[in-house]
CSV table of C-alpha atoms in Angstrom, one decimal:
chain,number,residue,atom,x,y,z
A,1,UNK,CA,-195.1,26.7,-78.3
A,2,UNK,CA,-196.8,29.3,-76.1
A,3,UNK,CA,-194.8,32.5,-75.7
A,4,UNK,CA,-193.5,32.6,-72.1
A,5,UNK,CA,-192.9,36.3,-72.0
A,6,UNK,CA,-196.6,36.8,-71.3
A,7,UNK,CA,-196.3,34.8,-68.0
A,8,UNK,CA,-194.5,35.9,-64.8
A,9,UNK,CA,-195.0,32.4,-63.3
A,10,UNK,CA,-195.2,28.8,-64.4
A,11,UNK,CA,-198.3,28.5,-62.4
A,12,UNK,CA,-199.9,31.3,-64.5
A,13,UNK,CA,-198.8,29.5,-67.7
A,14,UNK,CA,-200.3,26.3,-66.4
A,15,UNK,CA,-203.6,28.0,-65.5
A,16,UNK,CA,-204.0,29.3,-69.0
A,17,UNK,CA,-202.7,26.2,-70.9
A,18,UNK,CA,-203.2,23.0,-68.9
A,19,UNK,CA,-205.6,23.7,-66.0
A,20,UNK,CA,-208.5,22.0,-67.9
A,21,UNK,CA,-206.4,18.8,-68.2
A,22,UNK,CA,-205.5,18.7,-64.5
A,23,UNK,CA,-207.2,15.5,-63.8
A,24,UNK,CA,-205.5,13.6,-66.6
A,25,UNK,CA,-202.1,15.1,-65.7
A,26,UNK,CA,-202.6,14.3,-62.0
A,27,UNK,CA,-203.7,10.7,-62.8
A,28,UNK,CA,-201.2,9.9,-65.5
A,29,UNK,CA,-198.3,12.4,-65.3
A,30,UNK,CA,-196.8,14.6,-68.0
A,31,UNK,CA,-195.1,11.6,-69.6
A,32,UNK,CA,-198.4,11.0,-71.5
A,33,UNK,CA,-197.7,14.1,-73.6
A,34,UNK,CA,-199.5,17.4,-72.8
A,35,UNK,CA,-199.1,20.4,-75.0
A,36,UNK,CA,-196.3,22.7,-74.0
A,37,UNK,CA,-194.5,20.1,-71.9
A,38,UNK,CA,-193.7,17.4,-74.5
A,39,UNK,CA,-190.4,18.5,-76.0
A,40,UNK,CA,-187.1,19.3,-74.2
A,41,UNK,CA,-187.1,22.6,-76.0
A,42,UNK,CA,-190.4,23.4,-74.3
A,43,UNK,CA,-189.5,22.2,-70.8
A,44,UNK,CA,-186.0,23.5,-70.8
A,45,UNK,CA,-187.3,27.0,-71.7
A,46,UNK,CA,-189.8,26.8,-68.8
A,47,UNK,CA,-187.2,25.6,-66.4
A,48,UNK,CA,-184.8,28.3,-67.4
A,49,UNK,CA,-187.4,31.0,-66.9
A,50,UNK,CA,-189.1,29.7,-63.8
A,51,UNK,CA,-186.4,27.7,-62.0
A,52,UNK,CA,-186.7,29.9,-58.8
A,53,UNK,CA,-190.5,29.1,-58.6
A,54,UNK,CA,-189.7,25.4,-59.1
A,55,UNK,CA,-187.0,25.3,-56.5
A,56,UNK,CA,-189.1,27.1,-54.0
A,57,UNK,CA,-191.7,24.4,-54.5
A,58,UNK,CA,-189.1,21.6,-54.2
A,59,UNK,CA,-187.9,23.2,-50.9
A,60,UNK,CA,-191.4,23.4,-49.5
A,61,UNK,CA,-192.2,19.8,-50.4
A,62,UNK,CA,-188.9,18.4,-49.1
A,63,UNK,CA,-189.3,20.4,-45.9
A,64,UNK,CA,-192.8,19.0,-45.4
A,65,UNK,CA,-191.5,15.5,-45.8
A,66,UNK,CA,-188.5,16.0,-43.5
A,67,UNK,CA,-186.0,15.2,-46.3
A,68,UNK,CA,-183.6,17.2,-48.4
A,69,UNK,CA,-184.3,18.3,-51.9
A,70,UNK,CA,-182.0,15.7,-53.5
A,71,UNK,CA,-183.8,12.9,-51.6
A,72,UNK,CA,-187.1,14.3,-52.8
A,73,UNK,CA,-185.9,14.5,-56.5
A,74,UNK,CA,-184.7,10.9,-56.2
A,75,UNK,CA,-188.3,9.7,-55.6
A,76,UNK,CA,-189.6,11.2,-58.9
A,77,UNK,CA,-190.7,8.8,-61.5
A,78,UNK,CA,-187.9,8.9,-64.2
A,79,UNK,CA,-185.3,10.4,-61.9
A,80,UNK,CA,-183.0,7.3,-62.2
A,81,UNK,CA,-183.0,7.8,-66.0
A,82,UNK,CA,-181.7,11.4,-65.9
A,83,UNK,CA,-178.4,11.6,-67.8
A,84,UNK,CA,-178.2,15.2,-69.0
A,85,UNK,CA,-178.9,18.7,-68.0
A,86,UNK,CA,-181.9,18.9,-70.4
A,87,UNK,CA,-183.3,15.7,-68.9
A,88,UNK,CA,-183.0,17.1,-65.4
A,89,UNK,CA,-184.7,20.3,-66.4
A,90,UNK,CA,-187.5,18.3,-68.0
A,91,UNK,CA,-187.9,16.3,-64.8
A,92,UNK,CA,-188.2,19.4,-62.7
A,93,UNK,CA,-190.8,21.0,-64.9
A,94,UNK,CA,-192.8,17.8,-65.0
A,95,UNK,CA,-192.7,17.6,-61.2
A,96,UNK,CA,-194.0,21.1,-60.9
A,97,UNK,CA,-196.7,20.8,-63.5
A,98,UNK,CA,-197.9,17.5,-62.0
A,99,UNK,CA,-198.0,19.2,-58.5
A,100,UNK,CA,-200.0,22.1,-59.9
A,101,UNK,CA,-202.4,19.6,-61.5
A,102,UNK,CA,-202.8,17.6,-58.3
A,103,UNK,CA,-203.5,20.8,-56.4
A,104,UNK,CA,-206.1,21.9,-58.9
A,105,UNK,CA,-207.8,18.5,-58.6
A,106,UNK,CA,-207.9,18.8,-54.8
A,107,UNK,CA,-209.2,22.4,-55.1
A,108,UNK,CA,-212.0,21.2,-57.5
A,109,UNK,CA,-212.9,18.3,-55.2
A,110,UNK,CA,-213.1,20.7,-52.2
A,111,UNK,CA,-215.4,23.0,-54.2
A,112,UNK,CA,-217.6,20.2,-55.2
A,113,UNK,CA,-217.8,18.9,-51.6
A,114,UNK,CA,-219.0,22.3,-50.4
A,115,UNK,CA,-221.9,22.5,-52.9
């Protein structure tokens, strides 16, 4: 597992570790197994360190959609199967990693369109 002490943000960790796999993550989700977000030990550690960043993103997304955060979380694939704190933390990390991946794909598409 990558040492998190070198990263102030989960986005920074993503950029160094999963950015090159953004298209696959955006298209298929974290459920398909990407290094650093496979095991609960990995995702729980990320949630525990970066929960404020994740919750800020949740707030922004919920506000954009005109719903509350719990309504947003209920829409996540796998939300209905959460039965423990570790599973919840995993879901939150996957949500944010998938969001970062989608944003990266959109950024790359915008760059390509301007060439």
